[in-house]
Amino acid sequence: MESVTEQRKKKILSCIQPSGIPTLGNYLGALKNWPPLAEEFDGAFAVADLHAITVRQEPAKLRRQTAEVLALLLAIGLDPDKTIIFVQSQVPAHAQLAWVLNCFTQFGEMSRMTQFKDKSAAHADNVNVGLFAYPVLMAADILLYQADLVPVGADQKQHLEIARDIANRFNGIYGDVFTIPDAYIGKSGERVMSLQNPEKKMSKSDPNPKGTISIFDAPEVIMKKVKSAVTDSEAKVRFAEGKDGINNLMGIYSCCTGLSMEEIEREFDGKGYGDFKVRVGEAVVEELRPVRERYERIISDKAYLKEVAEKGAEAASGIADRTLKKVMKKVGFWIP
Ligand code: ATP
Ligand code: LTN
């Protein structure tokens, strides 16, 4: 039992879908923040494969990508001896709690979700009920671990608000069952945009690979993509409205170098976009190089990955099952 004077260490949880090869957007917007947060707080991080099947996936590819994303979580520097790292489908409590929470979520509030609107437009032939209920499963992920903080990119803010609403509603009926989570959105990199269409977020499921830098792209591929990024005709490196392409490259450069927008403007004063793009490309290559090198070593060790997944699922289940049991009792399920 924790004493009143002893402050509970805050808990954080986040997940990433194995729906493709993770992008620079996933890295700068989310993954990069995770290891320092895991040092400071009690962390749990998952590969959200249940979420991934809201869009049709090829089984062999999904299996491979799940192992790859798990390896990536290790490659970014999360330590499985200190942090829980697991695959969502290996912890049945996620699907179980999601069902209960579905019954505490209104059709109307789900219909307002912008990601659902975007994804149902992109996959008009498969607007399934899972895609609609996606934020409820995400709420289950978070609430099972009683997470205080959820580090995500800005695109997930609306889903975090729904998770808070569901938790508050449930607590309002049954007493304090769930911790109310807060989103943790990093200052820079919160929204990395497509290099080809800077009004759209960079996404790993984007069919146009030219707009997306994958975490595993070779240096020359990264250079080529940055050099062909869409800009404008002003030829002046400055952060301003209407300069979405340059703003995006400046944001990326800022994340990789730690420089502010003013410092970047100063660095490239009097220089053209050509020079700027070369520096952005180099900075991205250097940012991703250590991750890619560690990843190459980890992905080839399947026995180690299996061990991490098994240990992670066991630790995650220990926490998740406790919350699930509490919920089952509260709603009135008979537990003999
Ligand atoms: P999909 O394209 O399959 O929808 P995704 O890449 O958009 O996937 P996830 O795998 O679910 O999304 O995201 C993992 C994390 O990366 C989330 O915290 C999300 O907010 C963040 N993220 C995704 N894309 C970006 C982006 N372009 N900029 C900043 N953060 C992002
Ligand atoms: N929907 C999220 C991925 C995700 C997630 C979560 C993030 C699934 N479950 C729980 C934080 C907490 C996304 O980023 N697209």
PDB file of N, CA, C and O in Angstrom, residues 247-276:
ATOM      1  N   ASN A 247       7.458  25.723 -43.827  1.00  0.00           N
ATOM      2  CA  ASN A 247       7.178  25.607 -42.387  1.00  0.00           C
ATOM      3  C   ASN A 247       7.419  24.178 -41.912  1.00  0.00           C
ATOM      4  O   ASN A 247       7.993  23.945 -40.846  1.00  0.00           O
ATOM      5  N   ASN A 248       6.983  23.228 -42.740  1.00  0.00           N
ATOM      6  CA  ASN A 248       7.135  21.814 -42.375  1.00  0.00           C
ATOM      7  C   ASN A 248       8.614  21.433 -42.322  1.00  0.00           C
ATOM      8  O   ASN A 248       9.062  20.810 -41.355  1.00  0.00           O
ATOM      9  N   LEU A 249       9.380  21.836 -43.330  1.00  0.00           N
ATOM     10  CA  LEU A 249      10.816  21.508 -43.338  1.00  0.00           C
ATOM     11  C   LEU A 249      11.523  22.197 -42.161  1.00  0.00           C
ATOM     12  O   LEU A 249      12.409  21.619 -41.535  1.00  0.00           O
ATOM     13  N   MET A 250      11.093  23.408 -41.860  1.00  0.00           N
ATOM     14  CA  MET A 250      11.694  24.108 -40.704  1.00  0.00           C
ATOM     15  C   MET A 250      11.365  23.382 -39.406  1.00  0.00           C
ATOM     16  O   MET A 250      12.219  23.237 -38.520  1.00  0.00           O
ATOM     17  N   GLY A 251      10.126  22.886 -39.313  1.00  0.00           N
ATOM     18  CA  GLY A 251       9.713  22.134 -38.118  1.00  0.00           C
ATOM     19  C   GLY A 251      10.556  20.872 -37.964  1.00  0.00           C
ATOM     20  O   GLY A 251      11.016  20.537 -36.865  1.00  0.00           O
ATOM     21  N   ILE A 252      10.768  20.177 -39.069  1.00  0.00           N
ATOM     22  CA  ILE A 252      11.566  18.944 -39.048  1.00  0.00           C
ATOM     23  C   ILE A 252      13.004  19.276 -38.636  1.00  0.00           C
ATOM     24  O   ILE A 252      13.596  18.625 -37.771  1.00  0.00           O
ATOM     25  N   TYR A 253      13.545  20.338 -39.244  1.00  0.00           N
ATOM     26  CA  TYR A 253      14.934  20.742 -38.956  1.00  0.00           C
ATOM     27  C   TYR A 253      15.069  21.146 -37.485  1.00  0.00           C
ATOM     28  O   TYR A 253      16.038  20.790 -36.811  1.00  0.00           O
ATOM     29  N   SER A 254      14.061  21.836 -36.992  1.00  0.00           N
ATOM     30  CA  SER A 254      14.069  22.276 -35.601  1.00  0.00           C
ATOM     31  C   SER A 254      14.081  21.074 -34.646  1.00  0.00           C
ATOM     32  O   SER A 254      14.830  21.040 -33.678  1.00  0.00           O
ATOM     33  N   CYS A 255      13.255  20.062 -34.963  1.00  0.00           N
ATOM     34  CA  CYS A 255      13.216  18.851 -34.118  1.00  0.00           C
ATOM     35  C   CYS A 255      14.553  18.130 -34.102  1.00  0.00           C
ATOM     36  O   CYS A 255      14.961  17.578 -33.087  1.00  0.00           O
ATOM     37  N   CYS A 256      15.215  18.097 -35.255  1.00  0.00           N
ATOM     38  CA  CYS A 256      16.458  17.323 -35.358  1.00  0.00           C
ATOM     39  C   CYS A 256      17.639  18.077 -34.750  1.00  0.00           C
ATOM     40  O   CYS A 256      18.597  17.456 -34.290  1.00  0.00           O
ATOM     41  N   THR A 257      17.599  19.414 -34.767  1.00  0.00           N
ATOM     42  CA  THR A 257      18.764  20.186 -34.323  1.00  0.00           C
ATOM     43  C   THR A 257      18.549  20.888 -32.990  1.00  0.00           C
ATOM     44  O   THR A 257      19.524  21.348 -32.372  1.00  0.00           O
ATOM     45  N   GLY A 258      17.280  21.031 -32.597  1.00  0.00           N
ATOM     46  CA  GLY A 258      16.983  21.765 -31.364  1.00  0.00           C
ATOM     47  C   GLY A 258      16.979  23.279 -31.576  1.00  0.00           C
ATOM     48  O   GLY A 258      16.781  24.037 -30.636  1.00  0.00           O
ATOM     49  N   LEU A 259      17.179  23.736 -32.828  1.00  0.00           N
ATOM     50  CA  LEU A 259      17.189  25.182 -33.097  1.00  0.00           C
ATOM     51  C   LEU A 259      15.759  25.731 -33.137  1.00  0.00           C
ATOM     52  O   LEU A 259      14.827  25.018 -33.525  1.00  0.00           O
ATOM     53  N   SER A 260      15.604  27.003 -32.757  1.00  0.00           N
ATOM     54  CA  SER A 260      14.283  27.626 -32.836  1.00  0.00           C
ATOM     55  C   SER A 260      14.059  28.127 -34.269  1.00  0.00           C
ATOM     56  O   SER A 260      15.006  28.202 -35.061  1.00  0.00           O
ATOM     57  N   MET A 261      12.838  28.511 -34.579  1.00  0.00           N
ATOM     58  CA  MET A 261      12.526  29.007 -35.925  1.00  0.00           C
ATOM     59  C   MET A 261      13.370  30.259 -36.244  1.00  0.00           C
ATOM     60  O   MET A 261      13.859  30.410 -37.351  1.00  0.00           O
ATOM     61  N   GLU A 262      13.536  31.140 -35.251  1.00  0.00           N
ATOM     62  CA  GLU A 262      14.320  32.369 -35.475  1.00  0.00           C
ATOM     63  C   GLU A 262      15.769  32.001 -35.792  1.00  0.00           C
ATOM     64  O   GLU A 262      16.391  32.584 -36.687  1.00  0.00           O
ATOM     65  N   GLU A 263      16.302  31.047 -35.041  1.00  0.00           N
ATOM     66  CA  GLU A 263      17.692  30.641 -35.288  1.00  0.00           C
ATOM     67  C   GLU A 263      17.843  30.038 -36.687  1.00  0.00           C
ATOM     68  O   GLU A 263      18.848  30.268 -37.367  1.00  0.00           O
ATOM     69  N   ILE A 264      16.832  29.298 -37.105  1.00  0.00           N
ATOM     70  CA  ILE A 264      16.899  28.687 -38.440  1.00  0.00           C
ATOM     71  C   ILE A 264      16.842  29.792 -39.507  1.00  0.00           C
ATOM     72  O   ILE A 264      17.592  29.789 -40.479  1.00  0.00           O
ATOM     73  N   GLU A 265      15.937  30.758 -39.304  1.00  0.00           N
ATOM     74  CA  GLU A 265      15.830  31.865 -40.269  1.00  0.00           C
ATOM     75  C   GLU A 265      17.178  32.575 -40.391  1.00  0.00           C
ATOM     76  O   GLU A 265      17.630  32.907 -41.488  1.00  0.00           O
ATOM     77  N   ARG A 266      17.839  32.767 -39.238  1.00  0.00           N
ATOM     78  CA  ARG A 266      19.147  33.442 -39.245  1.00  0.00           C
ATOM     79  C   ARG A 266      20.181  32.599 -39.987  1.00  0.00           C
ATOM     80  O   ARG A 266      20.937  33.101 -40.807  1.00  0.00           O
ATOM     81  N   GLU A 267      20.181  31.290 -39.682  1.00  0.00           N
ATOM     82  CA  GLU A 267      21.179  30.410 -40.325  1.00  0.00           C
ATOM     83  C   GLU A 267      21.078  30.455 -41.854  1.00  0.00           C
ATOM     84  O   GLU A 267      22.094  30.393 -42.550  1.00  0.00           O
ATOM     85  N   PHE A 268      19.855  30.580 -42.367  1.00  0.00           N
ATOM     86  CA  PHE A 268      19.692  30.510 -43.822  1.00  0.00           C
ATOM     87  C   PHE A 268      19.400  31.866 -44.461  1.00  0.00           C
ATOM     88  O   PHE A 268      18.940  31.934 -45.598  1.00  0.00           O
ATOM     89  N   ASP A 269      19.662  32.922 -43.714  1.00  0.00           N
ATOM     90  CA  ASP A 269      19.464  34.271 -44.247  1.00  0.00           C
ATOM     91  C   ASP A 269      20.336  34.437 -45.495  1.00  0.00           C
ATOM     92  O   ASP A 269      21.539  34.159 -45.457  1.00  0.00           O
ATOM     93  N   GLY A 270      19.719  34.851 -46.584  1.00  0.00           N
ATOM     94  CA  GLY A 270      20.484  35.083 -47.812  1.00  0.00           C
ATOM     95  C   GLY A 270      20.793  33.809 -48.594  1.00  0.00           C
ATOM     96  O   GLY A 270      21.426  33.867 -49.643  1.00  0.00           O
ATOM     97  N   LYS A 271      20.368  32.661 -48.073  1.00  0.00           N
ATOM     98  CA  LYS A 271      20.609  31.392 -48.801  1.00  0.00           C
ATOM     99  C   LYS A 271      19.301  30.907 -49.432  1.00  0.00           C
ATOM    100  O   LYS A 271      18.215  31.225 -48.958  1.00  0.00           O
ATOM    101  N   GLY A 272      19.415  30.094 -50.460  1.00  0.00           N
ATOM    102  CA  GLY A 272      18.219  29.606 -51.166  1.00  0.00           C
ATOM    103  C   GLY A 272      17.702  28.291 -50.584  1.00  0.00           C
ATOM    104  O   GLY A 272      18.277  27.737 -49.644  1.00  0.00           O
ATOM    105  N   TYR A 273      16.622  27.798 -51.174  1.00  0.00           N
ATOM    106  CA  TYR A 273      16.018  26.546 -50.704  1.00  0.00           C
ATOM    107  C   TYR A 273      16.925  25.345 -50.944  1.00  0.00           C
ATOM    108  O   TYR A 273      16.864  24.357 -50.219  1.00  0.00           O
ATOM    109  N   GLY A 274      17.763  25.422 -51.984  1.00  0.00           N
ATOM    110  CA  GLY A 274      18.670  24.308 -52.298  1.00  0.00           C
ATOM    111  C   GLY A 274      19.570  23.998 -51.109  1.00  0.00           C
ATOM    112  O   GLY A 274      19.622  22.862 -50.635  1.00  0.00           O
ATOM    113  N   ASP A 275      20.255  25.036 -50.592  1.00  0.00           N
ATOM    114  CA  ASP A 275      21.145  24.864 -49.433  1.00  0.00           C
ATOM    115  C   ASP A 275      20.369  24.360 -48.219  1.00  0.00           C
ATOM    116  O   ASP A 275      20.818  23.482 -47.489  1.00  0.00           O
ATOM    117  N   PHE A 276      19.218  24.974 -48.025  1.00  0.00           N
ATOM    118  CA  PHE A 276      18.390  24.627 -46.862  1.00  0.00           C
ATOM    119  C   PHE A 276      18.005  23.141 -46.902  1.00  0.00           C
ATOM    120  O   PHE A 276      18.163  22.406 -45.923  1.00  0.00           O
TER     121      PHE A 276
END
